Short mmCIF file of C-alpha atoms and ligand atoms in Angstrom, two decimals:
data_model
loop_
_atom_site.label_atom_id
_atom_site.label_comp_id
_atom_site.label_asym_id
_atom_site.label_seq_id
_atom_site.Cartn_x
_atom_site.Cartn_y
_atom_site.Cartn_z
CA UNK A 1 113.75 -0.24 63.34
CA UNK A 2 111.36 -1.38 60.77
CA UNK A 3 109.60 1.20 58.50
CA UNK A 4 105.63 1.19 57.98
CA UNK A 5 103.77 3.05 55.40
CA UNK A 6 100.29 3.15 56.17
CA UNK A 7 97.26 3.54 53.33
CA UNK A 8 94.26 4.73 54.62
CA UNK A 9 90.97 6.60 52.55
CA UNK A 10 89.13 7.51 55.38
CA UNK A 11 88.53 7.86 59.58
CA UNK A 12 91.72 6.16 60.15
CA UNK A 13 91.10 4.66 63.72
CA UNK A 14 93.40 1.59 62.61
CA UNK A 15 95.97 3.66 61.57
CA UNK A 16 95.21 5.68 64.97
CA UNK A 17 95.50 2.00 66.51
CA UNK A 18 98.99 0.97 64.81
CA UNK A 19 100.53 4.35 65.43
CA UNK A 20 99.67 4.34 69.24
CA UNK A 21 100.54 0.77 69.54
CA UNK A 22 104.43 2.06 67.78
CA UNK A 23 104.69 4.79 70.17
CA UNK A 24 104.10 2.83 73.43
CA UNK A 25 107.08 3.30 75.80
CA UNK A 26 106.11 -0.21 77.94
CA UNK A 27 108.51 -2.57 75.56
CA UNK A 28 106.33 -5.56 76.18
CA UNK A 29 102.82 -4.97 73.59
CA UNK A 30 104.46 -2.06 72.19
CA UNK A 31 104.18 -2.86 67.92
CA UNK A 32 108.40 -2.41 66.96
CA UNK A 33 107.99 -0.60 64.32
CA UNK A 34 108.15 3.52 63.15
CA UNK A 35 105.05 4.59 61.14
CA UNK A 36 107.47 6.77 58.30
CA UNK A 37 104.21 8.03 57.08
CA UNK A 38 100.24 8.02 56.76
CA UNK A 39 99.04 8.19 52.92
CA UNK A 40 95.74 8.58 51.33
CA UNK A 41 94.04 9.04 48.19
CA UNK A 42 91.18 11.63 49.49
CA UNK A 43 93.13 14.61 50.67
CA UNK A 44 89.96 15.47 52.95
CA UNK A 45 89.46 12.36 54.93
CA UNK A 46 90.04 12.55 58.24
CA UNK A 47 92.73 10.45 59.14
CA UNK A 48 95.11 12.65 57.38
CA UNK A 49 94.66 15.11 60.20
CA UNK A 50 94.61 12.57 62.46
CA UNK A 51 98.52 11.25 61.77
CA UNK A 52 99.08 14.82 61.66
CA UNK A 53 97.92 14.85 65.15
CA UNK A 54 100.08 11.92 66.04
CA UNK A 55 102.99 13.51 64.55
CA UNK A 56 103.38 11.21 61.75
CA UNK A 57 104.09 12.41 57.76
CA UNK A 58 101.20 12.65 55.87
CA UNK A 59 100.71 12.81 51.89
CA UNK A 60 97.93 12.66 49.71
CA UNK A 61 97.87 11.31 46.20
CA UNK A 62 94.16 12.24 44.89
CA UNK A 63 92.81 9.67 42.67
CA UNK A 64 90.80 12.10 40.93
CA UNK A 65 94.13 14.23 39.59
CA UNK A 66 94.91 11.01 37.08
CA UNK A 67 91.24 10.42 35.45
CA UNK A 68 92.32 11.73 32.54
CA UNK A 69 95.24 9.73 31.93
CA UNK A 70 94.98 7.03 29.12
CA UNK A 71 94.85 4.36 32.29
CA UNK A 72 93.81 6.05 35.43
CA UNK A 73 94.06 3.40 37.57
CA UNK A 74 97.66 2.22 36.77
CA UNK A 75 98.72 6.16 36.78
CA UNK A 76 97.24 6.77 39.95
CA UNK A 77 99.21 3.57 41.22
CA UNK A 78 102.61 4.93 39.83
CA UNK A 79 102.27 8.24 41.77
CA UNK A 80 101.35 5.99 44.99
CA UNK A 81 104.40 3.97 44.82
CA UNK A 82 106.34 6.87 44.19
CA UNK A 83 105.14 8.32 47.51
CA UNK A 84 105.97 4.97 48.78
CA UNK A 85 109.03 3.96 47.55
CA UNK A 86 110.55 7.75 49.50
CA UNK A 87 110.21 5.78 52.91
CA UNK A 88 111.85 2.35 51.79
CA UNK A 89 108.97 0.52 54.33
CA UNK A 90 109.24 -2.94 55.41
CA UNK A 91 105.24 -3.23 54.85
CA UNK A 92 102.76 -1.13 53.18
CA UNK A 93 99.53 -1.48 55.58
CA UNK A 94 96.27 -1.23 54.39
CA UNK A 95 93.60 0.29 56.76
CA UNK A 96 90.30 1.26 55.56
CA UNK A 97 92.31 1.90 52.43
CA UNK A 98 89.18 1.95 49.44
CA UNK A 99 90.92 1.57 46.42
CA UNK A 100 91.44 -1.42 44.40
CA UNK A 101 94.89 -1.71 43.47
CA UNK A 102 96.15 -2.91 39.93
CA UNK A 103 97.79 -6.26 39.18
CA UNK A 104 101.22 -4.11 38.54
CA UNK A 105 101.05 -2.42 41.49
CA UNK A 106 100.59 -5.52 43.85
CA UNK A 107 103.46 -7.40 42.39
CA UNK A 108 105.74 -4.57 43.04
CA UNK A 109 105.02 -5.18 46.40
CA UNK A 110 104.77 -8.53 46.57
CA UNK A 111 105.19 -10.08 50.34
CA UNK A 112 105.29 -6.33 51.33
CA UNK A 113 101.37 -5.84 51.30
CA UNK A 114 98.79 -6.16 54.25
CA UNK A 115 95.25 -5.64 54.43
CA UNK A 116 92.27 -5.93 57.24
CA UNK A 117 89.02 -6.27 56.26
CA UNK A 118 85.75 -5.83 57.80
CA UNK A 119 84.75 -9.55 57.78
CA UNK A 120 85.57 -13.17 58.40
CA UNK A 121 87.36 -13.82 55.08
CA UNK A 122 86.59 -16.43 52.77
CA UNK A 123 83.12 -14.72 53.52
CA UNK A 124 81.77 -11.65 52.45
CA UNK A 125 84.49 -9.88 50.24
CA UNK A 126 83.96 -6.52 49.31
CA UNK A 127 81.75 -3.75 50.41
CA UNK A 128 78.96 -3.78 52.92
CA UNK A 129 80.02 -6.86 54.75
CA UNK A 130 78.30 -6.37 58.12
CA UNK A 131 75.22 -5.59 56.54
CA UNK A 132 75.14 -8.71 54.25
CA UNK A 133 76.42 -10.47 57.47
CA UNK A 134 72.98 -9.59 59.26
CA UNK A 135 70.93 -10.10 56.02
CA UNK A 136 72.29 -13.54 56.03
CA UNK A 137 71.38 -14.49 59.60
CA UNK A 138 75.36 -14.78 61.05
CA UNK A 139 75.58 -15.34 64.44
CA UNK A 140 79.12 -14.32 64.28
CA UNK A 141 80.89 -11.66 62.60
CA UNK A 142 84.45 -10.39 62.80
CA UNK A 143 87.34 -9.20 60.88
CA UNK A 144 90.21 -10.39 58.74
CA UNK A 145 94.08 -9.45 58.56
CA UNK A 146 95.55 -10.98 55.59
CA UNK A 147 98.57 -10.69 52.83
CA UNK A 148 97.35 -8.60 49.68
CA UNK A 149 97.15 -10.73 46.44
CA UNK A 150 96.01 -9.32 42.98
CA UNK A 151 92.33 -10.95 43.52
CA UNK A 152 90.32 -8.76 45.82
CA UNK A 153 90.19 -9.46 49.45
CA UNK A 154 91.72 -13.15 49.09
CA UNK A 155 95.09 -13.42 50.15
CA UNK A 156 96.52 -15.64 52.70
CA UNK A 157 94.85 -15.38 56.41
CA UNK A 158 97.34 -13.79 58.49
CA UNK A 159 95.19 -13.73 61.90
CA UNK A 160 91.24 -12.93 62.68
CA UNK A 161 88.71 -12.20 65.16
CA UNK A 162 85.33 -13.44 65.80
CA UNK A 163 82.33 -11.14 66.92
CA UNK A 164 79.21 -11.98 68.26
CA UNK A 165 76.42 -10.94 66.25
CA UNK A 166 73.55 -9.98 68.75
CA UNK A 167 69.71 -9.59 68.83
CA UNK A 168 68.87 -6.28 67.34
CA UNK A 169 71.92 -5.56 65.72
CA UNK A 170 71.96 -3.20 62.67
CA UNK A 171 75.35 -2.01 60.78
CA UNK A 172 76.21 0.60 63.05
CA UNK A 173 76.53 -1.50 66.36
CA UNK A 174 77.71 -4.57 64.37
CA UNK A 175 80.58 -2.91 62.61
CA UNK A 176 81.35 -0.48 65.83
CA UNK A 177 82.45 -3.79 68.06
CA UNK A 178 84.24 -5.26 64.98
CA UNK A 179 86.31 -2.25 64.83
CA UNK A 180 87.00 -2.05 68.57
CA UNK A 181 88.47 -5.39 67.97
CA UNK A 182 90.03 -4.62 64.48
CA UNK A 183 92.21 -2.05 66.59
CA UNK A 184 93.37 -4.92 68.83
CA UNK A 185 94.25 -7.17 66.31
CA UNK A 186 96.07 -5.49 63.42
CA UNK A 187 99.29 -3.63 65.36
CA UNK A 188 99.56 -7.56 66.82
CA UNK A 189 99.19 -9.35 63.53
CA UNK A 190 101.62 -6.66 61.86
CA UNK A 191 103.93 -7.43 65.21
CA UNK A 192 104.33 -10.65 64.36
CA UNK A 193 104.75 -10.47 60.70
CA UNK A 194 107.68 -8.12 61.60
CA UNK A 195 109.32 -10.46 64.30
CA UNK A 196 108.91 -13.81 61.83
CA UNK A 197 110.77 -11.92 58.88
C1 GAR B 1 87.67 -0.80 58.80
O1 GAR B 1 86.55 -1.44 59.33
C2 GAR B 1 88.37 -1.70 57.82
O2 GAR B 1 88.32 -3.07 58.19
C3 GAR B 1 87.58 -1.45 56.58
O3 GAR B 1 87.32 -0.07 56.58
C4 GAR B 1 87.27 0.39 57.94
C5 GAR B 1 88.22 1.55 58.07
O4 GAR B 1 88.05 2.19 59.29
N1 GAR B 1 88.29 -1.85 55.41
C6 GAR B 1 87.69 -2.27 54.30
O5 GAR B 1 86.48 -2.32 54.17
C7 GAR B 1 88.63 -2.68 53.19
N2 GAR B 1 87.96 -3.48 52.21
P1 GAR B 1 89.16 3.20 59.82
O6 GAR B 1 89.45 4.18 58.67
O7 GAR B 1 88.52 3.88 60.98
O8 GAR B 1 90.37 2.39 60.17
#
């Protein structure tokens, strides 16, 4: 059985998503994988207790413990992969995971790293995307699985989903049917990621 660790910062509903989809008895949909453990950088969000919930490992690594280490970022990163390394996973799977990972960091993982992002990737990197995506007049939004590369939110498209962008739409209803359809797609992208290698 393959081993996913799963980086989340906050809710967690994707992680919710991929563990469910793990822990399916029907074999056919079921995601062939074992979630080893759930870990996060804010030791209050709420998907910690959620994987606790679910029965799955949980860990927090606070990013605020390293700020005053001569580089934060890549000390924070080191204590991460520590945490990481314990479960020997087959991916390490972003979801809703906030935190911009060093250079270092990604190559040590290289081929290992997946990510989903709230928009329809080569547009709207970074924060705020469904926002910007209604600011902009889309008429379709959606969401973006893809490999994790050192530049942020660029790596090669692994599989995506296209939303409708209705009359009257503001952030809230735009990004709540993205995500119903971000929980679809990422245990069946990370599926078949497993099953090709
Ligand atoms: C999701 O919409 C995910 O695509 C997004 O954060 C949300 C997390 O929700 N990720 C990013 O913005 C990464 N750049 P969740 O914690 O309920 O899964």
């Amino acid at each position: 059985m393959k081993n996913l660790v799963i980086l989340i910062s906050g809710g967690g509903s994707n992680m919710e998503a991929i563990v469910r989809t793990a822990q399916q008895r029907d074999w056919a949909g079921r995601l062939h994988a074992r979630v080893a453990a759930v870990l996060s950088n804010r030791p209050d969000c709420a998907g910690l207790a959620r994987a606790q919930a679910l029965g799955v490992p949980t860990a927090a690594i606070d990013h605020r413990a390293f700020a005053q280490a001569a580089d934060p970022r890549a000390a924070f990163d080191a204590a991460l992969a520590d945490a990481i390394d314990r479960h020997a996973p087959d991916l390490v799977v972003l979801a809703g995971f906030m935190r911009i990972l060093t250079p270092g960091f990604v190559r040590r993982y290289a081929g290992l790293l997946v990510n989903i992002h709230p928009s329809l990737l080569p547009a709207f990197p970074g924060l705020h995307t469904h926002r910007r995506a209604i600011e902009a007049g889309c008429r379709v939004a959606g969401a973006t699985v893809h490999r994790v590369t050192e530049e942020l939110d660029h790596g090669p498209i692994l599989d995506q989903v296209v939303v409708p962008v209705l009359p009257g739409d503001d952030e809230a209803t735009l990004s709540a049917r993205v995500l119903t359809q971000e929980h679809r797609m990422y245990p069946r992208a990370i599926e078949r990621l497993l099953a090709a290698g």
